Amino acid sequence: MGLVELLGVASSVSLLAGWRLYLCVFAVGFAMRCHWLPMPTHSSDLDVLANPWVLGAAGFGLVAEFFADKVMWFDTLWDAVHTAVRPIGGALLALAIIDPADPTWQIIALLLGGSAALATHGAKAGTRAMVNASPEPVSNAVVSAGEDLATTGLLALTLANPAAAIFVAIAVASGSLYALVKVRGLLRHLLA
């Protein structure tokens, strides 16, 4: 896998970690364990993602996040707690995927990975807070299920086809930026 493909995978996984961190940790660890992604050699501590205990903990977190995200208002609390967790996770996932000899790329991956996860997390949390304000309870579960399907599908595409990963990253970043602008506009309208 070339540097451009690795950057695309790292970008996509970091962006998706802002939506579903535990799914991303589990998928990247599993991909490393199955040798679909190279194990990080620049920081051997990050190959712990492929450890069965880490996979188990990520699997547990994945199930907890799946159910927590379906309950109206509890999902907002879950998102609030994960405002610090998801950007750190996105940064570490990007660092684990990028393994060039040049440490400059590692720092870039770390900084951009955390920023990307924070941006998508902000779009998700803001959008979900708006959805929670609607009076009917069904929209929350529908939006959550859509996020589950989108994250799973885009993550599978990214890991199966690293050449498409850069397009996934562009699409997710664009969608998140659009959501952030819409949420900001709606908040401005409500507070005016």
Coordinates of C-alpha atoms in Angstrom, one line a residue, residues 90-162:
G90 CA -9.0 9.2 15.9
A91 CA -5.5 10.6 16.3
L92 CA -4.1 7.3 17.6
L93 CA -5.8 5.3 14.8
A94 CA -4.3 7.6 12.2
L95 CA -0.9 7.3 13.9
A96 CA -1.3 3.5 13.9
I97 CA -2.1 3.3 10.2
I98 CA 0.6 5.8 8.9
D99 CA 4.0 4.2 9.1
P100 CA 6.4 6.0 6.9
A101 CA 10.1 6.5 7.7
D102 CA 9.6 10.2 7.9
P103 CA 8.3 11.3 11.4
T104 CA 6.9 14.4 9.8
W105 CA 4.0 12.3 8.3
Q106 CA 3.5 10.7 11.7
I107 CA 3.0 14.1 13.3
I108 CA 0.7 15.2 10.5
A109 CA -1.3 12.1 10.8
L110 CA -1.6 12.5 14.6
L111 CA -2.7 16.2 14.3
L112 CA -5.1 15.8 11.4
G113 CA -6.5 12.5 12.7
G114 CA -7.5 14.1 16.0
S115 CA -8.9 17.2 14.2
A116 CA -10.9 15.1 11.7
A117 CA -12.4 13.0 14.5
L118 CA -13.3 16.1 16.5
A119 CA -15.0 17.6 13.4
T120 CA -17.1 14.6 12.6
H121 CA -17.9 14.1 16.3
G122 CA -19.1 17.8 16.5
A123 CA -21.3 17.3 13.4
K124 CA -22.7 14.1 14.8
A125 CA -23.3 15.5 18.3
G126 CA -24.9 18.7 17.0
T127 CA -27.1 16.9 14.6
R128 CA -28.2 14.4 17.2
A129 CA -29.0 17.1 19.7
M130 CA -31.3 18.7 17.1
V131 CA -32.9 15.3 16.4
N132 CA -33.5 14.8 20.1
A133 CA -35.5 18.0 20.2
S134 CA -38.1 16.6 17.9
P135 CA -41.2 15.3 19.8
E136 CA -41.4 11.8 18.3
P137 CA -39.1 9.1 19.5
V138 CA -38.6 7.2 16.2
S139 CA -36.3 9.7 14.5
N140 CA -33.5 9.1 17.0
A141 CA -33.3 5.4 16.3
V142 CA -33.6 5.9 12.6
V143 CA -30.8 8.5 12.5
S144 CA -28.6 6.2 14.7
A145 CA -29.3 3.2 12.5
G146 CA -28.3 5.3 9.5
E147 CA -25.1 6.3 11.2
D148 CA -24.4 2.6 12.0
L149 CA -24.9 1.5 8.4
A150 CA -23.0 4.4 6.9
T151 CA -20.0 4.0 9.2
T152 CA -19.9 0.2 8.7
G153 CA -20.2 0.4 5.0
L154 CA -17.7 3.2 4.5
L155 CA -15.3 1.6 6.9
A156 CA -15.6 -1.7 5.0
L157 CA -15.0 0.1 1.7
T158 CA -12.0 1.9 3.1
L159 CA -10.3 -1.2 4.4
A160 CA -11.2 -3.4 1.4
N161 CA -10.3 -0.8 -1.2
P162 CA -7.6 1.6 0.1

